[in-house]
XYZ file of N, CA and C in Angstrom:
765
model
N 5.458 -5.320 6.546
C 5.965 -4.469 5.488
C 4.817 -3.818 4.641
N 3.742 -4.496 4.556
C 2.629 -4.063 3.798
C 1.955 -2.811 4.474
N 1.728 -2.973 5.790
C 0.918 -1.904 6.465
C 1.797 -0.674 6.679
N 3.104 -0.750 6.486
C 3.906 0.353 6.613
C 4.145 1.071 5.357
N 3.506 0.666 4.246
C 3.592 1.395 3.012
C 3.109 2.790 3.185
N 3.823 3.801 2.538
C 3.460 5.144 2.699
C 2.045 5.429 2.167
N 1.563 4.636 1.184
C 0.270 4.860 0.630
C -0.822 4.563 1.623
N -0.532 3.755 2.673
C -1.520 3.309 3.643
C -1.430 4.130 4.913
N -1.426 5.445 4.743
C -1.317 6.347 5.893
C -2.404 7.422 5.792
N -3.528 7.209 5.193
C -4.559 8.184 5.032
C -5.010 8.761 6.330
N -5.093 7.796 7.369
C -5.609 8.307 8.615
C -4.641 9.233 9.308
N -3.331 9.079 9.072
C -2.419 10.009 9.564
C -2.592 11.445 8.976
N -2.870 11.458 7.718
C -3.086 12.689 7.036
C -4.300 13.353 7.516
N -5.349 12.535 7.730
C -6.640 13.122 8.121
C -6.535 13.675 9.595
N -5.866 12.962 10.479
C -5.721 13.422 11.791
C -4.506 14.314 12.051
N -3.741 14.518 10.934
C -2.531 15.340 10.981
C -1.568 14.893 12.097
N -1.348 13.453 12.010
C -0.507 12.906 12.941
C 0.655 12.124 12.190
N 1.851 12.531 12.330
C 2.969 11.923 11.608
C 3.170 10.461 12.169
N 3.452 9.499 11.294
C 3.743 8.163 11.622
C 2.504 7.382 11.894
N 1.318 7.893 11.895
C 0.063 7.085 12.047
C -0.280 6.382 10.732
N -0.452 5.097 10.815
C -0.799 4.200 9.700
C -2.242 3.835 9.828
N -2.809 3.396 8.690
C -4.207 2.963 8.610
C -4.449 1.707 9.483
N -3.456 0.883 9.582
C -3.482 -0.393 10.238
C -2.347 -0.515 11.369
N -2.773 -0.881 12.520
C -1.802 -0.902 13.612
C -0.930 -2.157 13.609
N -1.560 -3.262 13.265
C -0.760 -4.509 13.391
C -1.390 -5.521 12.411
N -0.523 -6.458 11.981
C -0.976 -7.559 11.166
C -0.730 -8.856 11.944
N -1.649 -9.681 11.822
C -1.516 -11.123 12.501
C -2.137 -12.083 11.596
N -1.400 -13.288 11.541
C -1.931 -14.337 10.676
C -2.876 -15.278 11.430
N -3.673 -16.010 10.705
C -4.601 -16.927 11.326
C -3.820 -17.810 12.339
N -2.667 -18.343 11.879
C -1.838 -19.280 12.721
C -1.479 -18.616 14.048
N -1.061 -17.306 13.876
C -0.560 -16.661 15.132
C -1.779 -16.402 16.073
N -2.894 -16.032 15.505
C -4.149 -15.846 16.256
C -4.441 -17.130 17.001
N -4.402 -18.273 16.333
C -4.783 -19.541 16.982
C -3.805 -19.846 18.075
N -2.497 -19.614 17.902
C -1.596 -19.766 18.979
C -1.788 -18.905 20.234
N -2.174 -17.603 19.884
C -2.500 -16.628 20.945
C -3.675 -17.235 21.810
N -4.691 -17.640 21.114
C -5.977 -18.101 21.756
C -5.558 -19.305 22.633
N -4.685 -20.185 22.190
C -4.280 -21.312 23.028
C -3.495 -20.920 24.267
N -2.612 -19.942 24.022
C -1.845 -19.469 25.185
C -2.699 -18.826 26.124
N -3.774 -18.198 25.835
C -4.702 -17.524 26.741
C -5.677 -18.548 27.286
N -5.647 -19.762 26.849
C -6.613 -20.775 27.358
C -8.059 -20.314 27.172
N -8.421 -19.797 25.982
C -9.784 -19.283 25.853
C -10.617 -20.468 25.366
N -11.780 -20.727 26.084
C -12.584 -21.761 25.701
C -13.869 -21.123 25.085
N -13.921 -21.249 23.700
C -14.991 -20.685 22.956
C -16.344 -21.169 23.294
N -16.411 -22.458 23.680
C -17.669 -23.108 24.026
C -18.275 -22.523 25.288
N -17.405 -21.887 26.111
C -17.889 -21.297 27.392
C -18.288 -19.829 27.178
N -17.918 -19.281 26.064
C -18.236 -17.813 25.835
C -19.680 -17.550 25.431
N -20.255 -16.486 25.874
C -21.556 -16.068 25.477
C -21.489 -15.360 24.120
N -22.510 -15.545 23.261
C -22.531 -14.876 22.036
C -22.752 -13.323 22.295
N -22.136 -12.595 21.420
C -22.346 -11.128 21.553
C -22.167 -10.526 20.119
N -22.452 -9.245 20.010
C -22.353 -8.657 18.715
C -20.905 -8.096 18.510
N -20.491 -7.949 17.252
C -19.215 -7.515 16.912
C -19.123 -5.995 17.121
N -17.888 -5.572 17.306
C -17.664 -4.090 17.453
C -17.997 -3.435 16.086
N -18.520 -2.254 16.120
C -18.598 -1.380 14.919
C -17.218 -0.803 14.614
N -17.045 -0.511 13.348
C -17.869 -0.270 12.288
C -17.866 -1.448 11.363
N -17.014 -2.334 11.447
C -16.978 -3.411 10.470
C -17.424 -4.784 11.177
N -18.290 -4.596 12.042
C -18.721 -5.937 12.768
C -19.802 -6.651 11.924
N -20.695 -5.905 11.268
C -21.686 -6.515 10.327
C -21.021 -6.787 9.034
N -21.291 -8.051 8.483
C -20.716 -8.484 7.201
C -21.782 -8.945 6.327
N -21.642 -8.753 5.018
C -22.528 -9.240 4.021
C -21.983 -10.585 3.521
N -22.837 -11.304 2.785
C -22.369 -12.554 2.231
C -21.235 -12.260 1.252
N -21.351 -11.163 0.512
C -20.282 -10.748 -0.362
C -19.029 -10.551 0.405
N -19.049 -10.094 1.603
C -17.744 -9.852 2.360
C -17.185 -11.212 2.894
N -18.100 -12.079 3.170
C -17.633 -13.400 3.758
C -16.873 -14.213 2.737
N -17.163 -14.127 1.459
C -16.493 -14.985 0.451
C -15.250 -14.317 -0.052
N -14.857 -13.251 0.395
C -13.604 -12.536 -0.049
C -12.339 -13.510 -0.012
N -12.385 -14.423 0.981
C -11.234 -15.310 1.109
C -11.032 -16.356 0.123
N -12.021 -16.523 -0.826
C -12.003 -17.535 -1.828
C -11.577 -16.889 -3.101
N -10.880 -17.678 -3.934
C -10.551 -17.251 -5.258
C -11.957 -17.000 -6.087
N -12.078 -15.884 -6.596
C -13.304 -15.573 -7.245
C -14.321 -14.823 -6.360
N -14.012 -14.870 -5.035
C -14.931 -14.273 -4.152
C -15.123 -12.737 -4.242
N -13.997 -12.099 -4.390
C -13.992 -10.648 -4.542
C -14.752 -10.189 -5.833
N -14.529 -11.009 -6.870
C -15.208 -10.738 -8.222
C -16.671 -11.008 -8.035
N -17.012 -12.095 -7.398
C -18.520 -12.296 -7.278
C -19.134 -11.304 -6.462
N -18.550 -10.884 -5.388
C -19.070 -9.829 -4.500
C -19.271 -8.509 -5.342
N -18.192 -8.132 -6.039
C -18.306 -6.928 -6.859
C -19.346 -6.977 -7.880
N -19.570 -8.113 -8.527
C -20.603 -8.262 -9.562
C -22.031 -8.105 -8.921
N -22.177 -8.611 -7.661
C -23.462 -8.401 -7.032
C -23.816 -7.008 -6.927
N -22.868 -6.146 -6.427
C -22.994 -4.684 -6.353
C -23.111 -4.001 -7.666
N -22.195 -4.386 -8.586
C -22.167 -3.676 -9.922
C -23.527 -3.896 -10.617
N -24.127 -5.030 -10.493
C -25.472 -5.331 -11.101
C -26.454 -4.325 -10.579
N -26.497 -4.048 -9.221
C -27.476 -3.139 -8.677
C -27.143 -1.783 -9.076
N -25.925 -1.326 -8.986
C -25.640 0.160 -9.273
C -25.901 0.436 -10.761
N -25.782 -0.574 -11.658
C -26.035 -0.352 -13.014
C -27.492 -0.414 -13.454
N -28.142 -1.432 -12.836
C -29.560 -1.680 -13.270
C -30.568 -1.158 -12.297
N -30.186 -0.870 -11.050
C -31.114 -0.487 -10.075
C -31.915 -1.568 -9.467
N -31.539 -2.810 -9.756
C -32.248 -3.978 -9.248
C -31.211 -4.923 -8.590
N -31.709 -5.699 -7.614
C -30.716 -6.658 -6.961
C -30.326 -7.683 -7.932
N -29.167 -8.279 -7.724
C -28.609 -9.287 -8.648
C -29.561 -10.427 -8.634
N -29.798 -11.026 -9.837
C -30.734 -12.140 -9.923
C -30.023 -13.473 -9.481
N -30.843 -14.506 -9.369
C -30.432 -15.767 -8.765
C -29.235 -16.359 -9.438
N -29.063 -16.126 -10.763
C -27.900 -16.783 -11.431
C -26.607 -16.010 -11.083
N -26.703 -14.956 -10.393
C -25.422 -14.228 -9.801
C -25.076 -14.791 -8.398
N -26.030 -15.443 -7.749
C -25.771 -15.909 -6.354
C -26.270 -17.281 -6.126
N -25.495 -18.354 -6.224
C -23.994 -18.219 -6.450
C -23.627 -18.019 -7.922
N -22.450 -17.427 -8.163
C -21.923 -17.272 -9.510
C -20.875 -18.379 -9.744
N -21.304 -19.517 -10.165
C -20.558 -20.723 -10.261
C -19.283 -20.646 -11.134
N -19.332 -19.897 -12.221
C -18.170 -19.830 -13.067
C -16.824 -19.364 -12.485
N -16.948 -18.610 -11.465
C -15.693 -18.170 -10.778
C -15.410 -18.786 -9.459
N -16.089 -19.849 -9.190
C -15.882 -20.678 -7.915
C -14.973 -21.891 -8.188
N -14.329 -22.317 -7.078
C -13.540 -23.544 -7.133
C -12.069 -23.298 -7.196
N -11.363 -24.489 -7.256
C -9.832 -24.330 -7.095
C -9.068 -24.243 -8.385
N -9.770 -24.250 -9.495
C -8.941 -24.042 -10.768
C -8.214 -22.824 -10.709
N -6.999 -22.898 -11.228
C -6.099 -21.699 -11.228
C -6.549 -20.523 -12.038
N -7.242 -20.803 -13.147
C -7.769 -19.742 -14.050
C -9.238 -20.073 -14.389
N -10.182 -19.231 -13.972
C -11.542 -19.336 -14.329
C -12.085 -18.140 -15.084
N -12.731 -18.441 -16.191
C -13.165 -17.354 -17.038
C -14.681 -17.475 -17.361
N -15.356 -16.339 -17.619
C -16.741 -16.360 -17.936
C -17.121 -15.069 -18.574
N -18.252 -15.112 -19.279
C -18.897 -13.940 -19.765
C -20.086 -13.610 -18.883
N -20.288 -12.365 -18.424
C -21.439 -12.096 -17.579
C -22.155 -10.823 -18.175
N -23.437 -10.917 -18.049
C -24.242 -9.904 -18.751
C -24.890 -9.079 -17.599
N -24.626 -7.725 -17.667
C -25.206 -6.816 -16.694
C -26.011 -5.661 -17.487
N -27.233 -5.657 -17.499
C -28.008 -4.758 -18.387
C -27.722 -5.077 -19.842
N -27.200 -4.006 -20.523
C -26.970 -4.072 -21.963
C -25.548 -4.497 -22.305
N -24.724 -4.676 -21.181
C -23.337 -4.956 -21.330
C -22.979 -6.432 -20.968
N -22.166 -7.056 -21.845
C -21.655 -8.338 -21.540
C -20.087 -8.200 -21.284
N -19.715 -8.666 -20.144
C -18.341 -8.443 -19.627
C -17.595 -9.708 -19.677
N -16.361 -9.640 -20.151
C -15.495 -10.805 -20.049
C -14.669 -10.726 -18.832
N -14.707 -11.727 -17.975
C -14.020 -11.642 -16.604
C -13.120 -12.956 -16.440
N -12.180 -12.831 -15.550
C -11.315 -13.949 -15.170
C -10.909 -13.865 -13.744
N -10.959 -15.001 -13.092
C -10.433 -15.087 -11.673
C -9.265 -16.066 -11.688
N -8.120 -15.506 -11.157
C -6.924 -16.284 -11.221
C -6.400 -16.397 -9.748
N -5.877 -17.609 -9.424
C -5.228 -17.790 -8.100
C -3.912 -18.480 -8.317
N -2.892 -18.122 -7.619
C -1.482 -18.603 -7.852
C -0.719 -17.677 -8.777
N 0.354 -17.020 -8.353
C 1.130 -16.139 -9.241
C 1.628 -16.728 -10.463
N 1.974 -18.054 -10.419
C 2.380 -18.793 -11.643
C 1.308 -18.774 -12.738
N 0.097 -18.986 -12.261
C -1.028 -18.938 -13.201
C -1.256 -17.520 -13.691
N -1.001 -16.585 -12.791
C -1.172 -15.070 -13.299
C -0.176 -14.798 -14.389
N 1.058 -15.197 -14.190
C 2.144 -14.938 -15.161
C 1.834 -15.606 -16.511
N 1.362 -16.788 -16.478
C 1.088 -17.559 -17.745
C -0.130 -16.875 -18.440
N -1.121 -16.493 -17.699
C -2.253 -15.672 -18.252
C -1.824 -14.422 -18.943
N -1.024 -13.666 -18.212
C -0.524 -12.370 -18.757
C 0.322 -12.507 -19.931
N 1.237 -13.507 -19.820
C 2.179 -13.691 -20.952
C 1.352 -14.102 -22.205
N 0.375 -14.946 -22.122
C -0.391 -15.379 -23.246
C -1.211 -14.241 -23.871
N -1.833 -13.374 -23.011
C -2.784 -12.427 -23.624
C -1.939 -11.156 -23.985
N -0.810 -10.953 -23.397
C 0.010 -9.828 -23.837
C 0.607 -10.219 -25.163
N 0.958 -11.395 -25.329
C 1.609 -11.841 -26.624
C 0.761 -11.734 -27.718
N -0.622 -12.093 -27.546
C -1.500 -11.981 -28.742
C -2.513 -10.792 -28.677
N -2.153 -9.872 -27.762
C -2.859 -8.552 -27.662
C -4.319 -8.679 -27.459
N -4.649 -9.673 -26.520
C -6.084 -9.863 -26.152
C -6.406 -9.537 -24.739
N -5.511 -8.949 -24.033
C -5.778 -8.650 -22.610
C -6.860 -7.591 -22.404
N -6.975 -6.727 -23.437
C -7.987 -5.600 -23.314
C -9.434 -6.054 -23.471
N -9.609 -7.367 -23.941
C -10.920 -7.971 -24.066
C -11.625 -8.120 -22.634
N -10.721 -8.235 -21.601
C -11.322 -8.473 -20.290
C -11.683 -7.167 -19.599
N -12.797 -7.171 -19.009
C -13.318 -6.040 -18.181
C -12.878 -6.124 -16.707
N -12.619 -7.358 -16.238
C -12.359 -7.467 -14.830
C -11.599 -8.705 -14.639
N -10.324 -8.636 -14.113
C -9.436 -9.791 -13.855
C -9.156 -9.620 -12.310
N -9.473 -10.715 -11.643
C -9.107 -10.860 -10.124
C -7.933 -11.689 -10.009
N -7.014 -11.250 -9.275
C -5.712 -12.114 -9.115
C -5.478 -12.220 -7.546
N -5.415 -13.507 -7.059
C -4.977 -13.775 -5.706
C -3.751 -14.523 -5.808
N -2.771 -14.196 -4.942
C -1.393 -14.771 -5.013
C -1.357 -16.195 -4.544
N -2.335 -16.585 -3.621
C -2.255 -17.978 -3.070
C -3.225 -18.863 -3.739
N -2.787 -20.145 -3.870
C -3.714 -21.170 -4.509
C -4.994 -21.254 -3.795
N -6.064 -21.019 -4.560
C -7.448 -21.054 -3.934
C -7.892 -19.880 -3.320
N -6.969 -18.808 -3.268
C -7.278 -17.494 -2.636
C -6.715 -17.532 -1.199
N -7.196 -16.588 -0.422
C -6.655 -16.395 0.913
C -6.797 -17.703 1.819
N -7.660 -18.530 1.468
C -7.850 -19.714 2.311
C -6.700 -20.640 2.115
N -5.806 -20.407 1.133
C -4.602 -21.180 0.889
C -3.299 -20.390 1.252
N -3.517 -19.289 1.984
C -2.500 -18.431 2.311
C -1.370 -18.963 3.206
N -0.223 -18.358 3.178
C 0.880 -18.800 4.031
C 0.689 -18.746 5.474
N -0.260 -17.888 5.936
C -0.478 -17.677 7.365
C -1.623 -18.603 7.921
N -2.218 -19.455 7.001
C -3.270 -20.301 7.436
C -2.593 -21.433 8.134
N -3.440 -22.248 8.978
C -2.890 -23.602 9.606
C -2.243 -24.507 8.569
N -1.188 -25.005 8.935
C -0.386 -25.878 8.052
C -0.998 -27.239 7.811
N -0.977 -27.696 6.629
C -1.558 -28.992 6.336
C -0.587 -29.878 5.543
N -0.599 -31.204 5.907
C 0.419 -32.080 5.149
C -0.015 -32.279 3.684
N 0.879 -32.377 2.836
C 0.583 -32.311 1.392
C -0.467 -33.165 0.897
N -0.747 -34.451 1.322
C -1.824 -35.201 0.794
C -3.200 -34.678 1.055
N -3.287 -33.760 2.105
C -4.506 -33.317 2.528
C -4.883 -31.776 2.019
N -3.896 -31.210 1.368
C -3.977 -29.851 1.076
C -5.212 -29.462 0.226
N -5.478 -30.223 -0.827
C -6.621 -29.916 -1.716
C -7.942 -30.074 -0.953
N -7.949 -31.186 -0.183
C -9.175 -31.508 0.643
C -9.529 -30.428 1.660
N -8.391 -29.962 2.310
C -8.575 -28.824 3.345
C -9.064 -27.554 2.661
N -8.309 -27.198 1.529
C -8.675 -26.012 0.765
C -10.106 -26.046 0.432
N -10.647 -27.148 -0.082
C -11.960 -27.207 -0.586
C -12.877 -27.054 0.647
N -12.582 -27.689 1.748
C -13.436 -27.575 2.996
C -13.486 -26.083 3.435
N -12.420 -25.318 3.328
C -12.423 -23.959 3.699
C -13.303 -23.133 2.719
N -13.125 -23.445 1.454
C -13.979 -22.765 0.481
C -15.381 -22.977 0.779
N -15.787 -24.318 0.899
C -17.158 -24.617 1.181
C -17.703 -23.935 2.449
N -16.814 -23.777 3.418
C -17.257 -23.164 4.693
C -17.640 -21.702 4.460
N -16.885 -21.006 3.583
C -17.096 -19.577 3.374
C -18.411 -19.384 2.617
N -18.608 -20.295 1.610
C -19.787 -20.166 0.726
C -21.047 -20.587 1.544
N -20.897 -21.606 2.492
C -22.029 -21.902 3.414
C -22.389 -20.754 4.248
N -21.388 -19.944 4.773
C -21.628 -18.835 5.495
C -22.394 -17.836 4.750
N -22.032 -17.685 3.430
C -22.717 -16.714 2.527
C -24.151 -17.116 2.348
N -24.351 -18.433 2.195
C -25.768 -18.879 2.011
C -26.627 -18.711 3.188
N -26.021 -18.630 4.375
C -26.780 -18.446 5.575
C -26.979 -16.992 5.927
N -26.485 -16.140 5.107
C -26.628 -14.660 5.342
C -27.691 -14.009 4.576
N -28.563 -13.240 5.140
C -29.657 -12.553 4.486
C -29.149 -11.439 3.607
N -28.140 -10.746 4.031
C -27.564 -9.599 3.343
C -26.481 -10.173 2.447
N -26.703 -10.149 1.139
C -25.841 -10.784 0.124
C -24.808 -9.855 -0.486
N -25.191 -8.644 -0.710
C -24.283 -7.699 -1.409
C -23.759 -6.669 -0.419
N -22.460 -6.263 -0.716
C -21.832 -5.390 0.148
C -22.592 -4.035 0.281
N -23.157 -3.521 -0.773
C -23.898 -2.273 -0.748
C -25.042 -2.267 0.217
N -25.591 -3.550 0.542
C -26.779 -3.720 1.428
C -26.276 -3.609 2.905
N -25.037 -3.774 3.159
C -24.587 -3.853 4.527
C -25.017 -2.498 5.328
N -25.805 -2.491 6.305
C -26.224 -1.297 7.070
C -25.079 -0.568 7.614
N -23.998 -1.172 8.025
C -22.891 -0.420 8.555
C -22.109 0.251 7.558
N -21.971 -0.302 6.327
C -21.345 0.262 5.165
C -22.114 1.480 4.788
N -23.433 1.328 4.684
C -24.318 2.509 4.303
C -24.174 3.655 5.310
N -24.133 3.373 6.611
C -23.949 4.353 7.641
C -22.629 5.056 7.488
N -21.551 4.259 7.136
C -20.249 4.819 7.006
C -20.108 5.811 5.823
N -20.836 5.495 4.808
C -20.897 6.425 3.617
C -21.710 7.677 3.995
N -22.892 7.465 4.593
C -23.771 8.624 4.989
C -23.034 9.490 5.900
N -22.311 9.004 6.932
C -21.760 9.928 7.895
C -20.350 10.371 7.603
N -19.647 9.741 6.696
C -18.211 10.100 6.543
C -17.722 10.110 5.052
N -17.892 8.990 4.377
C -17.321 8.840 3.016
C -18.057 9.562 1.925
N -19.325 9.826 2.166
C -20.129 10.511 1.116
C -20.674 9.414 0.200
N -20.374 9.511 -1.063
C -20.734 8.515 -2.118
C -19.670 7.610 -2.567
N -20.059 6.419 -3.068
C -18.949 5.598 -3.687
C -18.176 6.341 -4.766
N -16.880 6.240 -4.846
C -15.937 6.876 -5.673
C -15.893 8.434 -5.406
N -16.386 8.863 -4.383
C -16.239 10.218 -3.921
C -14.608 10.464 -3.691
N -14.278 11.681 -3.536
C -12.839 12.009 -3.389
C -12.386 11.414 -2.008
N -13.270 11.530 -1.009
C -12.812 10.919 0.370
C -12.811 9.449 0.266
N -13.743 8.763 -0.362
C -13.762 7.340 -0.438
C -12.503 6.764 -1.195
N -12.169 7.522 -2.288
C -10.937 7.204 -3.062
C -9.729 7.274 -2.210
N -9.644 8.347 -1.404
C -8.483 8.595 -0.589
C -8.363 7.500 0.455
N -9.452 7.123 1.151
C -9.363 6.119 2.212
C -9.475 4.678 1.793
N -10.102 4.393 0.676
C -10.284 2.951 0.380
C -9.519 2.461 -0.888
N -8.768 3.332 -1.473
C -7.965 2.892 -2.616
C -6.516 3.115 -2.411
N -5.725 2.376 -3.027
C -4.224 2.622 -2.923
C -3.566 2.535 -4.236
N -2.366 2.878 -4.270
C -1.555 2.825 -5.578
C -0.298 1.977 -5.414
N 0.257 1.570 -6.599
C 1.439 0.755 -6.538
C 2.412 1.218 -7.666
N 3.654 0.960 -7.433
C 4.651 1.376 -8.387
C 5.365 0.184 -9.025
N 5.708 0.293 -10.196
C 6.478 -0.836 -10.882
C 7.920 -0.891 -10.281
N 8.129 -1.973 -9.575
C 9.421 -2.109 -8.952
C 10.152 -3.414 -9.575
N 9.743 -3.793 -10.772
C 10.292 -4.961 -11.381
C 11.811 -4.963 -11.600
N 12.379 -3.696 -11.530
C 13.898 -3.608 -11.696
C 14.569 -4.223 -10.492
N 13.853 -4.478 -9.393
C 14.438 -5.121 -8.287
C 14.650 -6.500 -8.473
N 14.003 -7.189 -9.455
C 14.047 -8.567 -9.674
C 15.222 -8.950 -10.529
N 15.875 -10.119 -10.172
C 16.997 -10.614 -10.917
C 16.541 -11.302 -12.272
N 17.466 -11.930 -13.008
C 17.127 -12.470 -14.328
C 16.154 -13.664 -14.232
N 16.060 -14.392 -13.104
C 15.188 -15.416 -12.844
C 13.967 -15.029 -12.118
N 13.732 -13.684 -12.039
C 12.605 -13.124 -11.370
C 12.566 -13.318 -9.835
N 13.784 -13.533 -9.245
C 13.919 -13.656 -7.865
C 14.389 -12.279 -7.335
N 14.023 -11.962 -6.101
C 14.434 -10.753 -5.465
C 15.965 -10.797 -5.123
N 16.699 -9.725 -5.506
C 18.120 -9.792 -5.227
C 18.343 -9.622 -3.740
N 19.394 -10.175 -3.239
C 19.657 -10.343 -1.790
C 19.644 -9.017 -1.066
N 20.029 -7.937 -1.668
C 20.092 -6.679 -0.897
C 18.708 -6.070 -0.706
N 17.747 -6.607 -1.374
C 16.350 -6.074 -1.060
C 15.562 -7.013 -0.157
N 16.183 -8.086 0.292
C 15.460 -9.051 1.132
C 15.342 -8.391 2.526
N 14.049 -8.323 3.015
C 13.868 -7.725 4.331
C 14.504 -8.528 5.481
N 14.893 -9.797 5.226
C 15.557 -10.513 6.261
C 17.052 -10.337 6.290
N 17.611 -9.613 5.299
C 18.996 -9.449 5.267
C 19.477 -8.425 6.291
N 20.742 -8.511 6.654
C 21.283 -7.609 7.717
C 21.235 -6.169 7.372
N 21.235 -5.864 6.008
C 21.348 -4.496 5.552
C 19.936 -3.838 5.665
N 18.879 -4.697 5.794
C 17.507 -4.125 5.816
C 17.265 -3.389 7.085
N 16.641 -2.198 6.966
C 16.281 -1.451 8.190
C 14.810 -1.143 8.023
N 14.005 -1.723 8.933
C 12.567 -1.539 8.856
C 12.174 -0.103 9.183
N 11.049 0.308 8.672
C 10.595 1.721 8.954
C 10.299 1.920 10.431
N 10.407 3.181 10.868
C 10.166 3.486 12.215
C 8.612 3.315 12.480
N 8.228 2.892 13.635
C 6.793 2.770 14.000
C 6.458 3.721 15.146
N 5.223 4.051 15.245
C 4.685 4.937 16.186
C 3.651 4.149 17.149
N 4.035 4.071 18.320
C 3.039 3.362 19.303
C 1.861 4.219 19.637
N 0.676 3.697 19.563
C -0.543 4.466 19.797
C -1.428 3.689 20.783
N -2.094 4.350 21.695
C -3.052 3.787 22.681
C -4.254 3.360 21.865
């Protein structure tokens, strides 16, 4: 349902092809694991090779996106460079205040002459409490950057991840978090703006960050659809994609 959103069809507009979406298919980690098992792929027997371009090369900032606070930390690394002209200092990598499993993490961060108030939130229940509190006392505008991830701990705790029995959930989530940060620490390219493939993409196609073309292809918009929610904030039956009345959008098969 997400990849079929009309806002995610910039590629179709660019190639003047009706029905073309920016993403062909979505697959969860669990589905991918099942597919690998069905194909009897033995990773130990595979030779190492390079990833396909254009997004084969990844920065440390890209690797930590799956953790709550990871998108924020990655953005701060780049923001520091673009504002000061210098690479982010050691206290930015790692940026401990936004790491971990706490549902709400707050910090003040100084970039050049600016001190920004930031918050990283995971779990929509925590997001609702945070918003209700700060909207009530009119303090939401104090924050320069608020990251919200729907799943506890971030994408590492997502519904498509391998299932874990309840007593082990926190332990497994922490292990996943630690794995991504370890991958970041093993990577020489720390910030997204340093990624050579990203630089090439901008040079050859997108132009500059925040250019009209980069805005078109890399940003999206959302509409307030809260009227679809019932009094207890649950989706009403007629809007449920699993209901018999629901008709999925038409898809276009591409080679």
